[in-house]
Coordinates of C-alpha atoms in Angstrom, one line a residue:
M1 CA 84.2 -5.5 17.5
K2 CA 86.2 -2.1 16.8
G3 CA 85.5 -0.2 13.9
F4 CA 82.5 -2.5 13.0
Q5 CA 79.6 -0.2 11.8
P6 CA 76.4 -2.1 11.5
P7 CA 73.8 -1.7 8.8
P8 CA 71.1 0.8 9.1
R9 CA 67.8 -1.2 9.6
Y10 CA 65.5 1.5 8.7
G11 CA 65.9 4.5 6.0
G12 CA 69.4 3.5 4.9
A13 CA 70.7 2.0 1.8
M14 CA 68.5 -1.2 2.5
I15 CA 64.9 0.8 2.4
S16 CA 64.8 4.2 0.7
Q17 CA 62.3 6.4 2.2
E18 CA 61.9 8.0 -1.2
P19 CA 59.0 5.7 -3.4
L20 CA 60.7 4.6 -6.5
P21 CA 59.1 5.5 -10.0
I22 CA 56.1 3.8 -11.4
T23 CA 57.1 0.9 -13.7
R24 CA 54.5 -1.7 -13.5
T25 CA 50.7 -2.4 -12.2
I26 CA 49.9 -5.2 -10.2
T27 CA 46.4 -6.7 -9.2
V28 CA 45.6 -7.8 -6.0
T29 CA 42.7 -9.2 -4.2
E30 CA 40.9 -7.3 -1.2
G31 CA 42.3 -8.2 2.1
I32 CA 45.3 -9.7 0.8
S33 CA 48.0 -10.7 3.4
V34 CA 51.4 -9.1 3.7
K35 CA 53.2 -12.3 2.9
D36 CA 51.2 -12.6 -0.7
L37 CA 51.8 -8.4 -1.1
A38 CA 55.5 -9.2 -0.8
E39 CA 55.3 -11.8 -3.3
K40 CA 53.5 -9.6 -5.7
L41 CA 55.7 -6.9 -5.4
D42 CA 58.8 -9.2 -5.8
V43 CA 60.2 -8.0 -2.1
R44 CA 61.2 -9.5 0.8
G45 CA 58.5 -10.0 3.2
K46 CA 60.5 -8.2 6.3
D47 CA 61.1 -5.2 3.9
L48 CA 57.6 -4.7 3.2
I49 CA 57.0 -5.2 7.3
A50 CA 59.9 -2.2 8.0
T51 CA 58.0 -0.1 5.1
L52 CA 54.9 -0.5 6.7
L53 CA 56.5 0.1 10.2
M54 CA 57.7 3.7 9.0
K55 CA 54.2 4.5 8.3
G56 CA 53.3 3.8 11.6
V57 CA 51.5 0.5 11.0
F58 CA 52.2 -2.5 13.1
V59 CA 51.6 -6.0 11.1
T60 CA 52.8 -9.5 11.0
V61 CA 53.2 -11.3 7.7
N62 CA 49.6 -13.0 7.6
Q63 CA 47.7 -9.7 8.6
S64 CA 45.5 -8.4 6.0
L65 CA 45.8 -5.0 4.8
D66 CA 43.5 -2.4 3.8
G67 CA 42.7 -1.5 -0.1
E68 CA 43.9 1.9 0.1
L69 CA 47.3 1.0 2.5
V70 CA 47.9 -1.4 -0.2
K71 CA 48.0 1.0 -3.1
D72 CA 50.2 3.4 -0.6
V73 CA 52.8 1.0 -0.1
A74 CA 52.9 -0.6 -3.4
R75 CA 53.7 3.1 -4.7
Q76 CA 56.7 2.8 -2.4
F77 CA 58.2 -0.2 -4.2
G78 CA 57.3 1.4 -7.7
A79 CA 54.0 -0.5 -8.8
D80 CA 50.5 0.7 -9.1
A81 CA 48.2 -1.6 -7.1
K82 CA 44.8 -2.3 -8.5
V83 CA 42.4 -4.1 -6.0
I84 CA 39.8 -6.1 -6.9
S85 CA 36.8 -8.4 -4.9
V86 CA 37.3 -12.2 -4.7
E87 CA 34.6 -12.5 -7.1
E88 CA 36.3 -10.5 -9.8
Q89 CA 39.5 -12.4 -9.4
L90 CA 37.6 -16.0 -9.6
E91 CA 36.0 -14.5 -12.9
N92 CA 39.6 -13.6 -14.0
E93 CA 41.0 -16.8 -13.2
V94 CA 38.2 -18.5 -15.0
I95 CA 38.8 -16.9 -18.1
E96 CA 42.7 -17.1 -18.0
G97 CA 41.8 -20.5 -17.3
F98 CA 39.8 -21.0 -21.1
L99 CA 42.5 -19.3 -22.4
E100 CA 45.1 -21.5 -21.6
D101 CA 43.2 -24.9 -21.7
T102 CA 39.7 -25.1 -23.1
T103 CA 40.0 -29.1 -23.1
G104 CA 37.9 -30.6 -20.7
M105 CA 35.8 -27.3 -20.0
V106 CA 32.4 -27.9 -21.9
E107 CA 29.6 -25.4 -22.2
M108 CA 26.0 -26.6 -21.9
T109 CA 22.8 -25.2 -22.0
R110 CA 21.5 -25.0 -17.9
S111 CA 17.9 -25.1 -16.9
P112 CA 16.0 -21.6 -16.7
V113 CA 15.5 -20.1 -13.1
V114 CA 11.9 -18.7 -12.7
T115 CA 10.7 -16.5 -10.3
V116 CA 6.8 -16.6 -9.7
M117 CA 5.2 -13.0 -8.3
G118 CA 2.0 -11.7 -8.4
H119 CA -0.8 -10.3 -5.9
V120 CA -1.4 -12.0 -2.6
D121 CA -3.8 -15.2 -2.8
H122 CA -3.8 -15.1 -6.9
G123 CA -2.7 -18.8 -6.4
K124 CA 1.2 -18.4 -6.7
T125 CA 1.7 -21.2 -4.5
S126 CA -0.9 -23.2 -5.6
L127 CA 0.4 -23.4 -9.0
L128 CA 3.6 -24.5 -8.3
D129 CA 2.2 -27.3 -6.1
A130 CA 0.3 -28.5 -8.9
I131 CA 3.3 -28.4 -11.2
R132 CA 5.4 -30.4 -8.5
S133 CA 2.6 -32.5 -7.2
T134 CA 2.9 -31.1 -3.4
D135 CA 0.8 -29.4 -1.1
V136 CA 3.0 -26.6 0.2
A137 CA 0.0 -24.0 0.2
A138 CA -2.1 -26.1 2.7
G139 CA 0.6 -25.5 5.4
E140 CA 0.9 -21.8 4.8
A141 CA -0.2 -19.4 7.8
G142 CA -3.2 -17.6 6.1
G143 CA -2.5 -18.4 3.0
I144 CA 0.4 -16.4 2.6
T145 CA 3.6 -17.6 1.7
Q146 CA 6.0 -16.3 4.3
H147 CA 9.4 -17.6 3.1
I148 CA 11.3 -18.0 -0.1
G149 CA 10.9 -21.8 -1.7
A150 CA 13.0 -23.1 -4.5
Y151 CA 12.3 -26.0 -6.4
K152 CA 13.6 -28.0 -9.4
V153 CA 10.9 -29.8 -11.9
K154 CA 11.1 -32.3 -14.4
I155 CA 8.9 -32.2 -17.3
T156 CA 7.8 -35.8 -17.4
K157 CA 4.9 -35.7 -19.9
P158 CA 6.3 -38.0 -23.0
D159 CA 4.6 -36.3 -25.8
S160 CA 5.7 -32.9 -24.7
P161 CA 8.2 -31.2 -26.9
A162 CA 10.0 -30.4 -23.5
F163 CA 10.4 -34.0 -21.9
G164 CA 13.1 -34.2 -19.8
R165 CA 14.1 -30.9 -19.7
E166 CA 14.1 -29.2 -16.2
I167 CA 13.2 -25.7 -14.7
V168 CA 14.0 -23.9 -11.3
F169 CA 10.9 -22.4 -9.7
L170 CA 11.6 -19.7 -6.9
D171 CA 8.5 -18.9 -4.8
T172 CA 9.3 -15.5 -3.0
P173 CA 6.8 -13.8 -0.3
G174 CA 6.2 -10.8 -2.5
H175 CA 8.5 -8.5 -4.6
E176 CA 10.6 -7.0 -1.7
A177 CA 12.7 -10.2 -1.4
F178 CA 13.2 -10.5 -5.3
T179 CA 14.1 -6.5 -5.0
R180 CA 16.5 -6.8 -2.0
M181 CA 18.3 -9.7 -4.1
R182 CA 18.8 -7.4 -7.0
A183 CA 20.0 -4.5 -4.7
R184 CA 22.9 -6.5 -3.4
G185 CA 23.6 -7.2 -7.1
A186 CA 22.4 -10.9 -7.1
K187 CA 21.4 -12.0 -10.8
I188 CA 19.2 -15.2 -10.4
T189 CA 16.4 -14.6 -12.4
D190 CA 16.2 -15.5 -16.1
I191 CA 12.1 -15.2 -16.4
V192 CA 9.4 -13.8 -14.1
V193 CA 6.1 -15.8 -14.2
V194 CA 3.2 -13.2 -13.0
V195 CA 0.3 -15.0 -11.9
V196 CA -3.0 -13.1 -12.2
A197 CA -6.4 -14.4 -11.0
A198 CA -8.6 -14.8 -13.9
D199 CA -11.7 -13.8 -11.7
D200 CA -10.1 -10.9 -9.8
G201 CA -8.1 -9.2 -12.6
V202 CA -4.8 -6.9 -12.4
M203 CA -4.3 -5.7 -8.7
P204 CA -1.8 -3.2 -7.3
Q205 CA 0.7 -6.2 -6.3
T206 CA 0.4 -7.4 -9.7
L207 CA 1.4 -3.9 -11.2
E208 CA 4.4 -3.8 -8.6
A209 CA 5.6 -7.2 -9.9
I210 CA 5.4 -6.7 -13.5
D211 CA 7.4 -3.1 -12.6
H212 CA 9.9 -4.9 -10.8
A213 CA 10.5 -7.6 -13.3
K214 CA 10.7 -4.8 -16.1
A215 CA 13.6 -2.7 -13.9
A216 CA 15.5 -6.1 -13.8
N217 CA 15.3 -6.4 -17.4
V218 CA 14.0 -10.1 -17.1
P219 CA 11.6 -11.7 -19.9
I220 CA 7.9 -12.0 -18.5
I221 CA 5.5 -14.7 -19.1
V222 CA 1.6 -14.0 -17.6
A223 CA -0.2 -17.4 -16.2
V224 CA -4.0 -16.2 -16.1
N225 CA -5.2 -18.5 -12.9
K226 CA -8.5 -19.6 -11.9
I227 CA -10.0 -20.0 -15.2
D228 CA -12.1 -22.9 -13.8
K229 CA -13.9 -20.5 -12.0
P230 CA -17.5 -19.2 -13.5
E231 CA -17.0 -15.5 -12.9
A232 CA -13.4 -15.9 -14.7
N233 CA -12.7 -13.5 -17.3
P234 CA -9.3 -14.0 -18.9
D235 CA -9.8 -11.4 -22.1
R236 CA -10.3 -8.7 -19.0
V237 CA -7.1 -9.9 -17.6
K238 CA -5.2 -9.5 -20.8
Q239 CA -6.9 -6.0 -21.6
Q240 CA -6.0 -4.7 -18.6
L241 CA -2.3 -5.5 -18.8
A242 CA -2.2 -4.8 -22.6
D243 CA -2.9 -1.1 -21.5
R244 CA 0.2 -1.2 -19.1
G245 CA 2.4 -2.5 -22.1
L246 CA 2.0 -6.1 -22.0
Q247 CA 0.5 -7.0 -25.5
P248 CA -0.5 -10.7 -25.9
E249 CA 1.2 -12.6 -28.4
A250 CA -2.4 -13.3 -29.8
W251 CA -3.2 -9.2 -30.2
G252 CA 0.4 -8.9 -32.1
G253 CA 2.3 -8.3 -29.1
T254 CA 5.5 -10.1 -27.7
T255 CA 4.3 -11.1 -24.3
V256 CA 3.7 -15.1 -23.7
F257 CA 0.0 -15.2 -22.0
V258 CA -1.1 -18.9 -20.9
D259 CA -4.4 -19.7 -19.4
V260 CA -3.8 -22.1 -16.7
S261 CA -6.0 -23.6 -13.7
A262 CA -3.9 -24.8 -10.7
K263 CA -7.1 -26.7 -9.0
K264 CA -8.1 -28.5 -12.3
R265 CA -4.5 -28.7 -13.8
T266 CA -5.4 -27.4 -16.8
N267 CA -2.6 -26.0 -19.2
L268 CA 0.4 -26.5 -17.2
D269 CA 2.3 -28.5 -19.4
L270 CA 1.8 -25.7 -21.5
L271 CA 2.9 -23.1 -19.4
E272 CA 6.0 -25.3 -18.8
E273 CA 6.7 -25.5 -22.5
M274 CA 6.2 -21.8 -22.9
I275 CA 9.0 -21.0 -20.1
C276 CA 11.6 -23.5 -21.9
L277 CA 10.5 -21.6 -25.1
V278 CA 11.5 -18.3 -23.7
A279 CA 14.5 -19.8 -22.1
D280 CA 15.7 -21.2 -25.5
L281 CA 15.6 -17.8 -27.1
A282 CA 17.8 -16.4 -24.1
N283 CA 20.6 -19.0 -24.5
L284 CA 21.0 -19.8 -21.3
K285 CA 24.6 -21.6 -20.8
A286 CA 26.7 -22.9 -18.0
T287 CA 30.2 -24.5 -17.4
P288 CA 29.7 -27.8 -14.9
D289 CA 33.6 -28.4 -14.6
R290 CA 34.4 -25.0 -13.3
A291 CA 34.2 -24.2 -9.4
A292 CA 30.8 -23.4 -8.1
V293 CA 29.4 -20.0 -8.1
G294 CA 26.0 -19.3 -6.7
T295 CA 23.7 -17.1 -4.8
V296 CA 22.0 -17.6 -1.2
I297 CA 18.3 -17.5 -1.7
E298 CA 17.6 -18.2 2.3
A299 CA 19.2 -18.8 5.4
K300 CA 17.9 -20.1 8.8
L301 CA 19.4 -21.5 12.2
D302 CA 18.4 -24.9 12.8
R303 CA 18.5 -26.2 16.4
G304 CA 20.1 -29.5 15.5
R305 CA 22.1 -28.6 12.2
G306 CA 23.3 -25.3 12.7
T307 CA 23.1 -22.4 10.1
V308 CA 21.3 -24.0 6.9
A309 CA 21.8 -22.0 4.0
S310 CA 19.4 -22.4 0.6
I311 CA 21.3 -21.4 -2.3
L312 CA 20.8 -21.7 -6.2
V313 CA 24.0 -22.9 -8.2
Q314 CA 24.5 -20.7 -10.9
N315 CA 27.7 -22.1 -12.4
G316 CA 30.3 -25.0 -11.8
T317 CA 29.3 -27.9 -9.7
L318 CA 29.2 -28.0 -5.8
R319 CA 30.4 -31.2 -3.9
T320 CA 30.5 -32.1 -0.3
G321 CA 33.6 -31.3 1.1
D322 CA 34.6 -28.1 -0.6
S323 CA 35.3 -24.9 1.4
C324 CA 33.5 -21.7 0.3
V325 CA 33.0 -18.3 1.3
V326 CA 29.8 -16.6 1.5
G327 CA 29.2 -13.0 1.9
N328 CA 31.0 -12.3 5.1
T329 CA 31.1 -15.8 6.2
F330 CA 33.0 -19.1 5.3
G331 CA 33.0 -23.1 5.9
K332 CA 33.0 -26.4 4.2
I333 CA 30.1 -28.4 3.0
R334 CA 29.4 -30.8 5.5
A335 CA 26.1 -32.2 3.7
M336 CA 23.9 -31.1 1.0
F337 CA 20.2 -31.8 0.3
N338 CA 18.0 -31.2 -2.8
D339 CA 14.4 -29.4 -2.7
R340 CA 12.7 -32.6 -1.6
G341 CA 14.9 -33.1 1.5
L342 CA 17.0 -35.9 0.3
P343 CA 20.5 -36.2 0.8
I344 CA 23.0 -35.4 -2.1
T345 CA 26.8 -35.4 -2.6
E346 CA 27.1 -33.0 -6.2
A347 CA 24.6 -30.3 -7.2
G348 CA 25.2 -28.5 -11.0
P349 CA 24.4 -25.5 -12.5
S350 CA 20.7 -24.1 -12.1
T351 CA 20.3 -26.6 -8.8
P352 CA 18.6 -25.2 -5.8
V353 CA 20.1 -27.1 -2.8
E354 CA 20.3 -26.7 1.4
I355 CA 23.9 -26.9 2.6
L356 CA 25.4 -27.5 6.1
G357 CA 28.8 -26.2 7.5
L358 CA 28.7 -22.7 7.2
E359 CA 30.5 -20.9 10.0
G360 CA 28.1 -17.8 10.4
M361 CA 24.7 -16.3 9.2
P362 CA 24.8 -15.1 5.4
D363 CA 22.4 -12.8 4.0
A364 CA 19.9 -13.5 1.3
G365 CA 21.4 -12.1 -1.9
D366 CA 25.0 -13.1 -0.9
T367 CA 27.3 -14.6 -3.4
F368 CA 28.7 -17.9 -2.9
L369 CA 32.0 -19.0 -4.3
V370 CA 33.9 -22.1 -3.8
M371 CA 37.7 -22.0 -3.0
A372 CA 40.3 -24.5 -3.2
D373 CA 42.1 -22.9 0.3
R374 CA 40.0 -22.8 3.4
D375 CA 42.4 -20.6 5.2
K376 CA 42.1 -18.0 2.3
A377 CA 38.3 -18.4 2.5
K378 CA 38.5 -17.6 6.4
G379 CA 40.7 -14.7 5.8
I380 CA 38.6 -13.0 3.3
A381 CA 35.2 -13.6 5.0
R382 CA 37.2 -11.9 8.3
Y383 CA 38.2 -9.2 6.1
R384 CA 34.9 -8.5 5.3
K385 CA 33.2 -8.8 8.5
M386 CA 35.8 -6.3 9.7
K387 CA 35.0 -3.9 6.5
E388 CA 31.2 -4.3 7.4
R389 CA 31.6 -3.6 11.1
E390 CA 33.9 -0.2 10.2
S391 CA 31.3 1.0 7.9
Q392 CA 28.4 0.6 10.3
L393 CA 30.7 2.1 13.4
A394 CA 31.4 5.1 10.8
K395 CA 27.5 5.6 10.1
S396 CA 26.4 5.6 13.9
S397 CA 29.1 7.9 15.0
R398 CA 29.1 10.5 12.4
V399 CA 27.6 13.4 13.7
S400 CA 27.0 16.9 11.9
L401 CA 25.2 20.1 12.4
E402 CA 22.0 18.9 10.3
G403 CA 22.1 15.8 12.3
L404 CA 21.9 17.8 15.4
A405 CA 19.3 19.9 13.7
E406 CA 17.1 16.6 13.4
Q407 CA 17.7 15.4 16.8
I408 CA 16.6 18.8 18.0
K409 CA 13.4 18.7 16.1
H410 CA 12.7 14.8 16.7
A411 CA 12.9 15.8 20.5
G412 CA 9.1 15.6 21.0
M413 CA 9.0 12.2 19.0
K414 CA 7.8 9.1 20.7
D415 CA 9.9 6.1 20.0
L416 CA 8.8 2.7 19.8
N417 CA 11.7 0.1 20.2
I418 CA 11.5 -3.2 18.7
I419 CA 13.3 -6.6 18.5
V420 CA 12.5 -8.7 15.7
K421 CA 13.5 -12.6 15.9
G422 CA 12.7 -14.8 13.0
D423 CA 13.0 -18.2 11.7
V424 CA 14.4 -17.2 8.3
Q425 CA 16.9 -14.4 7.4
G426 CA 15.0 -13.1 4.3
S427 CA 11.5 -12.6 6.9
V428 CA 13.4 -10.8 9.4
E429 CA 14.9 -8.5 6.7
V430 CA 11.5 -7.8 5.3
I431 CA 9.7 -7.0 8.6
A432 CA 12.4 -4.9 9.8
E433 CA 12.3 -2.9 7.0
D434 CA 8.3 -2.7 6.7
L435 CA 8.3 -1.7 10.4
Q436 CA 10.8 1.2 10.0
R437 CA 8.5 2.6 7.1
M438 CA 5.8 2.6 9.4
S439 CA 7.2 5.7 11.4
T440 CA 5.2 8.9 11.7
E441 CA 5.9 12.3 12.4
K442 CA 5.0 11.7 15.8
V443 CA 6.2 8.0 16.5
R444 CA 9.2 6.6 15.4
V445 CA 9.6 3.0 15.1
R446 CA 12.9 1.7 16.0
V447 CA 14.2 -1.8 15.2
L448 CA 17.0 -2.2 18.0
H449 CA 18.2 -5.6 16.9
S450 CA 16.9 -8.3 14.7
G451 CA 18.0 -11.7 14.2
V452 CA 17.5 -15.4 13.2
G453 CA 16.7 -17.9 15.7
A454 CA 14.8 -18.6 19.2
I455 CA 14.3 -15.5 21.2
T456 CA 17.0 -15.9 23.6
E457 CA 18.0 -14.4 27.1
S458 CA 19.9 -11.7 25.7
D459 CA 17.3 -10.6 23.7
V460 CA 15.1 -10.0 26.6
L461 CA 17.9 -8.4 28.9
L462 CA 18.4 -5.6 25.8
A463 CA 14.5 -5.2 25.7
S464 CA 14.7 -4.7 29.2
A465 CA 17.3 -2.3 29.3
S466 CA 16.0 0.0 26.3
N467 CA 12.5 -0.4 27.1
A468 CA 11.4 -2.6 23.6
V469 CA 8.9 -5.0 22.6
I470 CA 10.3 -8.4 21.6
I471 CA 8.5 -9.5 18.0
G472 CA 8.8 -13.6 17.4
F473 CA 7.8 -14.4 13.9
N474 CA 7.7 -18.2 13.6
V475 CA 10.0 -18.6 16.5
R476 CA 9.3 -18.6 20.1
P477 CA 11.2 -18.2 23.6
D478 CA 12.8 -20.8 25.6
R479 CA 11.8 -21.6 29.0
K480 CA 14.4 -19.8 30.8
S481 CA 14.0 -16.1 28.2
Q482 CA 10.4 -16.7 29.1
E483 CA 10.9 -16.8 33.2
V484 CA 13.3 -13.5 32.4
A485 CA 10.9 -11.8 30.4
E486 CA 8.0 -12.4 33.0
R487 CA 10.4 -11.0 35.7
E488 CA 11.8 -8.0 33.8
N489 CA 8.2 -7.1 32.5
V490 CA 9.2 -7.6 28.8
E491 CA 6.5 -8.0 26.4
I492 CA 7.0 -10.9 23.8
R493 CA 4.4 -11.2 21.1
L494 CA 4.9 -14.2 18.8
H495 CA 3.0 -14.0 15.2
S496 CA 3.1 -16.1 11.8
I497 CA 1.7 -13.5 9.5
I498 CA 3.4 -10.7 8.4
Y499 CA -0.1 -8.4 7.9
E500 CA -1.5 -9.2 11.2
L501 CA 2.0 -8.2 12.8
R502 CA 1.9 -5.0 11.1
D503 CA -1.7 -4.1 12.1
E504 CA -0.7 -4.7 15.9
I505 CA 2.5 -2.3 15.6
T506 CA 0.2 0.3 14.0
K507 CA -2.3 -0.2 17.0
A508 CA 0.5 0.2 19.5
M509 CA 1.9 3.5 17.6
Y510 CA -1.8 5.1 18.1
G511 CA -1.5 4.2 21.7
L512 CA 1.6 6.0 22.2
L513 CA 0.2 9.5 20.9
E514 CA -0.5 12.0 23.2
P515 CA -4.3 12.7 24.0
V516 CA -6.0 15.7 22.1
F517 CA -8.0 18.0 24.0
K518 CA -10.7 19.6 21.9
E519 CA -12.8 22.3 23.2
N520 CA -16.3 22.4 22.3
Y521 CA -18.0 25.5 22.5
A522 CA -21.6 25.5 24.4
G523 CA -22.1 29.1 25.0
K524 CA -21.0 32.5 26.6
A525 CA -22.4 34.4 29.7
E526 CA -21.4 38.0 31.1
V527 CA -20.5 38.4 34.9
I528 CA -22.8 41.4 36.1
N529 CA -22.2 41.1 40.1
V530 CA -19.7 38.9 42.0
F531 CA -21.1 38.0 45.8
K532 CA -18.9 36.9 48.6
I533 CA -20.0 34.2 50.7
T534 CA -18.5 32.5 54.0
K535 CA -17.6 28.9 53.6
V536 CA -18.7 28.9 49.9
G537 CA -16.3 31.7 48.6
Q538 CA -17.2 34.0 45.5
I539 CA -20.0 33.7 43.6
A540 CA -20.7 35.1 40.1
G541 CA -24.0 36.5 39.1
C542 CA -24.1 36.3 35.1
R543 CA -26.2 36.9 31.8
V544 CA -26.4 34.1 29.3
T545 CA -25.5 36.5 26.2
D546 CA -25.2 33.2 23.8
G547 CA -25.9 29.4 23.5
V548 CA -26.8 27.0 26.7
I549 CA -25.2 26.8 29.8
T550 CA -25.8 23.6 31.4
R551 CA -25.1 22.5 35.4
T552 CA -22.2 20.4 34.7
A553 CA -20.5 22.5 32.0
Q554 CA -16.8 23.5 32.6
V555 CA -16.1 27.3 32.5
R556 CA -13.3 29.4 31.2
V557 CA -13.2 33.0 32.2

């Protein structure tokens, strides 16, 4: 058409390249899509895409945006953006929900979550078995707890003041798993029960457990176990712990001490009552009507069922069919089982359950959130996965002069490459970290890959390519992987006890060290004359001036 001037698409009257003055503040969630951001900014989606295009960013309406980019583009439209995590957003929504409508949302007292800690073989699992009337300890390799177990116990003694109440017990393999959950920001424990054997007394691991409980700011109850033994001395334990700042109530302190015997089932009711008493002082509350929030305790890969995650529901009620986001994975609850393995359809606050239906493997300590929209959960999980991958890449590719100097310094160092596969996520993490800490000045232990599930063909091929040893913890290679390993000369070591595995790696590290040649001084001789003899060569006539020279001795001139 003659004289028609088309409107400018970019940079003209429609979209100004100059940022508008900041007049408002908006709050957005991590990984927000272009469409949702346009709604928050009250602009058309195509205008937002055009602005991003001018910044050199090509996006579609459903694409997730990075936090810094969101802040930058929001300023263009006169808004100051505050990016918060999904957990914070849900918490805000719940608070807003309370303010708008408090009817129907009832706050109730929830059951306490108790972590049992203490030195190896002091009877932690036996004590739990006695309380639960089961026999888990008998099935453990070497009498050592290898995985985190979560159990719910109901007090059934009719004359007990705590009759009908429930307690959730967590049995952890040492304090490492407990600390790792804390490091991920998971606050799941209300009370720590430190088990000390009356015949053995306070041991190094006992003190470490107490230190970790104090660092987490959690009340401590001491269970003095094995009081039925003739050599038991509970007063000695009390004295040792009083010196460490845990003063018994009987001696005018504040720490609850209970003398128990898992074998004879002595004072177990008293221990349960004391746990309930300490829990009452803490005033533990939860709202069953809200969307479920919890923490992953353990995760494993089951051949028939896929990813199986043990989670502790901390607030709200979890139901089958709920969509959820767990760390950087997501899913829909297909089935739920309680701690006895029975199928259930819903789980209230302070309930440990096993869930099926997650798309990937979560880490122990990850936060579990129920979301109304499955697509939103999928988008958040995908965004988190991307951010994690970016941070890992940035970590591995960062090179500095100091790093270069470090590489030169370690040039003569031997590497022991290891691939770790285990049956549950918690064990794999503990083993991988434990092995890496064993590195010395001469031998460095490198965990190339760690994962959950059986030893696969790809693990064997990775080990073959990088000259690594595969360690299977409570898992075995399938027939094909075993054949490939034999063909490629890859060593696979299978273990079920952490301590034995540690000893074997130590021996392997000694084997990598170079032999040390030591010179032992035997004597000294002075060459007086040299005779040349055909076919024999030169013969030195010597006088021994010091020590003794034998026929087979080696000589340095």
